[in-house]
mmCIF file of C-alpha atoms in Angstrom:
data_model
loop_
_atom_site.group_PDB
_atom_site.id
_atom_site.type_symbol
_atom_site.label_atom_id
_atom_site.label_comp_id
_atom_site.label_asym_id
_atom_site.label_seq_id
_atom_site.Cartn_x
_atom_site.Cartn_y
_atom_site.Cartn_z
ATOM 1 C CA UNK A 1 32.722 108.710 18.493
ATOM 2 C CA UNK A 2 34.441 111.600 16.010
ATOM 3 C CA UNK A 3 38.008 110.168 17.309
ATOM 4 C CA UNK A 4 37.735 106.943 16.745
ATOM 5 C CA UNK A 5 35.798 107.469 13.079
ATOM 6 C CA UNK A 6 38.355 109.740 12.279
ATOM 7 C CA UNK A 7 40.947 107.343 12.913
ATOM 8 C CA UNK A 8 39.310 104.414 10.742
ATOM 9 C CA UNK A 9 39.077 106.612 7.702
ATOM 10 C CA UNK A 10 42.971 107.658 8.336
ATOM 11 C CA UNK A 11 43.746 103.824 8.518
ATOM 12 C CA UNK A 12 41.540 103.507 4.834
ATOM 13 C CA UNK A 13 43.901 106.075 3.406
ATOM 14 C CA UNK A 14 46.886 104.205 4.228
ATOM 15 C CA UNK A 15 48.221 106.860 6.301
ATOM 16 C CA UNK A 16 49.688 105.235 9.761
ATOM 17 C CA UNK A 17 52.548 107.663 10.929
ATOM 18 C CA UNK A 18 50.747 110.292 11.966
ATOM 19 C CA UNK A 19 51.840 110.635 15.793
ATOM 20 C CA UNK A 20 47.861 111.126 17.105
ATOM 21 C CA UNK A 21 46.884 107.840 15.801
ATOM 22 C CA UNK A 22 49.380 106.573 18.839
ATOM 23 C CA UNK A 23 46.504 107.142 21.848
ATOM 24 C CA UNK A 24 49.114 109.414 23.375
ATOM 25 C CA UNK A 25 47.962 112.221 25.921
ATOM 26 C CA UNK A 26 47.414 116.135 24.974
ATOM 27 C CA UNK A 27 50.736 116.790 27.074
ATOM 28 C CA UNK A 28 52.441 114.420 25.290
ATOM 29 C CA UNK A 29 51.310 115.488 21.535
ATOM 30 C CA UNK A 30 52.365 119.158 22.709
ATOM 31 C CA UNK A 31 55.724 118.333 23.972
ATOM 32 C CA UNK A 32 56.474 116.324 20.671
ATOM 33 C CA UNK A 33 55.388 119.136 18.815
ATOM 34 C CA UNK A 34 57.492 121.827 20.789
ATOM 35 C CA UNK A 35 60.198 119.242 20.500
ATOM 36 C CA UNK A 36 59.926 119.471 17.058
ATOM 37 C CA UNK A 37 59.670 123.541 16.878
ATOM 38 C CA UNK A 38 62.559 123.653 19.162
ATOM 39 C CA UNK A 39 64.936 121.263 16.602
ATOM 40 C CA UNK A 40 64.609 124.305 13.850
ATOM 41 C CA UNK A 41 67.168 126.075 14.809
ATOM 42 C CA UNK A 42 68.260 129.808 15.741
ATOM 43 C CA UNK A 43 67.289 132.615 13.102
ATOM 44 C CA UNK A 44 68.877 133.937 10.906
ATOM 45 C CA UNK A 45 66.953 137.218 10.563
ATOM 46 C CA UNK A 46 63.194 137.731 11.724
ATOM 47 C CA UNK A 47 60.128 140.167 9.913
ATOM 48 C CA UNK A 48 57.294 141.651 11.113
ATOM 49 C CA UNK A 49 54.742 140.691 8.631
ATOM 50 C CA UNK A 50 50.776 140.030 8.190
ATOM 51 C CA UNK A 51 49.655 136.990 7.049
ATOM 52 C CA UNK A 52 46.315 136.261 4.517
ATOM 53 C CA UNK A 53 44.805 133.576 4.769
ATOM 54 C CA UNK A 54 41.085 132.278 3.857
ATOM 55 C CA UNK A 55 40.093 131.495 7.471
ATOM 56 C CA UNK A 56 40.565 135.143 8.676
ATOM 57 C CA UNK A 57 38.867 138.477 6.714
ATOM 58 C CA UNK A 58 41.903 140.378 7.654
ATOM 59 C CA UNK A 59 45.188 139.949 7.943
ATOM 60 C CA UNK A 60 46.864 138.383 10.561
ATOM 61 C CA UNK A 61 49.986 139.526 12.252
ATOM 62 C CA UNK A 62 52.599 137.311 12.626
ATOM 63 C CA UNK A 63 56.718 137.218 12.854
ATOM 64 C CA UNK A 64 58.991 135.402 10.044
ATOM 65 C CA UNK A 65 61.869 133.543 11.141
ATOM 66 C CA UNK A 66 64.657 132.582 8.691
ATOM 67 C CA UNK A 67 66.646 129.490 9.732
ATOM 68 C CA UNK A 68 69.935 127.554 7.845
ATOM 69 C CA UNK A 69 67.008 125.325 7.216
ATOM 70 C CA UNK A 70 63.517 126.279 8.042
ATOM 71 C CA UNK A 71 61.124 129.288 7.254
ATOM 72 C CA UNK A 72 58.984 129.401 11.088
ATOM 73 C CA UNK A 73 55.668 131.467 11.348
ATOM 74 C CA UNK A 74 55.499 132.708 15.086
ATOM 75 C CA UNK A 75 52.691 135.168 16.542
ATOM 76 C CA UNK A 76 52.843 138.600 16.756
ATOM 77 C CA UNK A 77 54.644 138.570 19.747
ATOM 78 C CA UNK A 78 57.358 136.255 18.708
ATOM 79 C CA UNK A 79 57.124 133.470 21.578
ATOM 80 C CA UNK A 80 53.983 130.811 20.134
ATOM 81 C CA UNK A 81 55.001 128.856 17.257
ATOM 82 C CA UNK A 82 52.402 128.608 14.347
ATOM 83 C CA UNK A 83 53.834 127.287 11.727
ATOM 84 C CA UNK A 84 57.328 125.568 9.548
ATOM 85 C CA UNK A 85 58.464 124.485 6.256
ATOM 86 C CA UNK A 86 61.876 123.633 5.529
ATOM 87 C CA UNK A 87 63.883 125.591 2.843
ATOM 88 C CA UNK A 88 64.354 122.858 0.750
ATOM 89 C CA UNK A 89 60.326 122.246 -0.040
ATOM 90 C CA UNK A 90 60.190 126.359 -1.103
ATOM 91 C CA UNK A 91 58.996 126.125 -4.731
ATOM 92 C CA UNK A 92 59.213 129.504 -6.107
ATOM 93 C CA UNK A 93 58.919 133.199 -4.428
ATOM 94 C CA UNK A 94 56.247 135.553 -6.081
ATOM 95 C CA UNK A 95 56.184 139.337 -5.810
ATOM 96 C CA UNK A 96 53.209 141.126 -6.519
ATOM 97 C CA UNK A 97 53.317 143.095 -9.162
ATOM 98 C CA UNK A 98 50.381 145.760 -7.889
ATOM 99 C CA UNK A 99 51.497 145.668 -4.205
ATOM 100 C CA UNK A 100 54.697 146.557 -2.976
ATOM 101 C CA UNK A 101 54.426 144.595 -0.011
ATOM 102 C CA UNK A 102 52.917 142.113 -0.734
ATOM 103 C CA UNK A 103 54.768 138.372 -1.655
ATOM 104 C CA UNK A 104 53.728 134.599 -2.255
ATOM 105 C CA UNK A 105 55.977 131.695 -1.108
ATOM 106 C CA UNK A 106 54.624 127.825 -3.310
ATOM 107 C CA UNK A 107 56.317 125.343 -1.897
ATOM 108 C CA UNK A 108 56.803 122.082 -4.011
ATOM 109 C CA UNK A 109 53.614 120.078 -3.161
ATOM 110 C CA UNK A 110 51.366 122.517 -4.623
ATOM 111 C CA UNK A 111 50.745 124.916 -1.663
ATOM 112 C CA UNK A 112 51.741 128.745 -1.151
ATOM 113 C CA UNK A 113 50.967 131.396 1.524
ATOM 114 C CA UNK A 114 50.297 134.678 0.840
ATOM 115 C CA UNK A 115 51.978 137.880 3.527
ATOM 116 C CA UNK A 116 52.791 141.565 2.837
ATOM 117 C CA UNK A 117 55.734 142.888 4.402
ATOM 118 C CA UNK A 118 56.995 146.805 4.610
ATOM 119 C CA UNK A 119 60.438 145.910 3.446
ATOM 120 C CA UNK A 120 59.205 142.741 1.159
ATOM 121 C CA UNK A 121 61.882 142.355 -1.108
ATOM 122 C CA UNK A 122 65.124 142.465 1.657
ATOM 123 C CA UNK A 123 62.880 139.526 2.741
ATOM 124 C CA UNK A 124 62.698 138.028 -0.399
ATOM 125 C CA UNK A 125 66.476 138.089 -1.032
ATOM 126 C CA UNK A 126 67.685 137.286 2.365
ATOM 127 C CA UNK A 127 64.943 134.002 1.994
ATOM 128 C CA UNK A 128 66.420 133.286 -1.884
ATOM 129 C CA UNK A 129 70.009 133.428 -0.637
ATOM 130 C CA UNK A 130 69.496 131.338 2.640
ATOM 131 C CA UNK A 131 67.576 128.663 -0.455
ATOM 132 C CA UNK A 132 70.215 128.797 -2.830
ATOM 133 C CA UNK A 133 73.088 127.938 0.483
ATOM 134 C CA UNK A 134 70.480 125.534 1.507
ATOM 135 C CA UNK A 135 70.878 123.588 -2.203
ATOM 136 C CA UNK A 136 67.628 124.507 -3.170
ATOM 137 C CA UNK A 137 69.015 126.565 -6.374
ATOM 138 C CA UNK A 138 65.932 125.823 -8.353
ATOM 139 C CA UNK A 139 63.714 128.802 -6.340
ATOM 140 C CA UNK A 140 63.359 131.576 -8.438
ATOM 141 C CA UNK A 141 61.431 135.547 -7.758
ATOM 142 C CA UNK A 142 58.343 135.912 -10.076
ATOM 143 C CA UNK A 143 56.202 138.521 -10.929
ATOM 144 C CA UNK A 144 52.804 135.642 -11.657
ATOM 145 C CA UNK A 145 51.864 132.587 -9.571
ATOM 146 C CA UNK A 146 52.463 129.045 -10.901
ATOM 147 C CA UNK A 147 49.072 127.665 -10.257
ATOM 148 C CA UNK A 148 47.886 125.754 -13.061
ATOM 149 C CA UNK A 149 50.525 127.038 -15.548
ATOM 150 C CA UNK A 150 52.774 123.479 -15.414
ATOM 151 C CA UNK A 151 52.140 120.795 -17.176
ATOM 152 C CA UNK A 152 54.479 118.547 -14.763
ATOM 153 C CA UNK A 153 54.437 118.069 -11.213
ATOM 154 C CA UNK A 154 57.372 120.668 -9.525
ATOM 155 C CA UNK A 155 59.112 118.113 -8.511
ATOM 156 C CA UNK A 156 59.952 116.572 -11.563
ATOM 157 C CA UNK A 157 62.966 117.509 -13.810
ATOM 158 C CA UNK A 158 62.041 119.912 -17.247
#
């Protein structure tokens, strides 16, 4: 069926680590994943913030957690897990100019999420500090998104 196709066209790709591609159970994959969540650490500090996002018409409210080493995007309430990246992939933070609450994290492969936040740039700071510590001195705060204004990949050296 949809599984098994799915699988085949994964395997054409070249792409063999990814952990469903092992048969394992639903149990299983979600106790690897919480496994996972649960190696990120303690936070640092956490924000109340809404998230946009092309799926959803509104905004979606979610909590920030800032980690020594990982940005997490919990629910609303604070307890389901949604999201991680580590510090280290952060690419560049983006304030927007016409919003005061509103904010852009890239990361380095070319993505970036979009969230307002009522006290936005004590987020922003607390997130570039916990980069720079992190050895990730190359994130900067920018008033205009990077998309399709380099030449070069991000990861490469200028």
């Amino acid at each position: 069926g949809f599984i098994n196709n799915s699988k085949s066209h994964i395997k054409n790709l070249g792409i063999t680590n990814i952990s469903i591609m092992s048969n394992q159970s639903l149990p299983t994959q979600l106790n690897l994943r919480n496994e996972a969540y649960t190696k990120t650490g303690m936070a640092i500090a956490i924000y109340d913030i809404n998230k946009y996002t092309k799926r959803y018409e509104r905004s979606v409210a979610r909590q920030f957690h800032i980690t020594e080493d990982f940005i997490i995007e919990k629910d609303s309430s604070g307890f389901q897990y949604v999201s991680y990246h580590k510090v280290t992939d952060v690419y560049a933070l983006v304030r927007n100019i016409n919003n005061q609450k509103e904010f852009t994290i890239e990361y380095q492969d070319g993505s970036s999420r979009s969230y307002s936040c009522g006290v936005r740039d004590t987020l922003l700071a607390t997130l570039l500090d916990i980069c720079h510590a992190a050895g990730n001195s190359k994130v900067t705060v920018t008033g205009e998104l990077s998309d399709y204004l380099r030449l070069m990949p991000r990861y490469t050296e200028e």
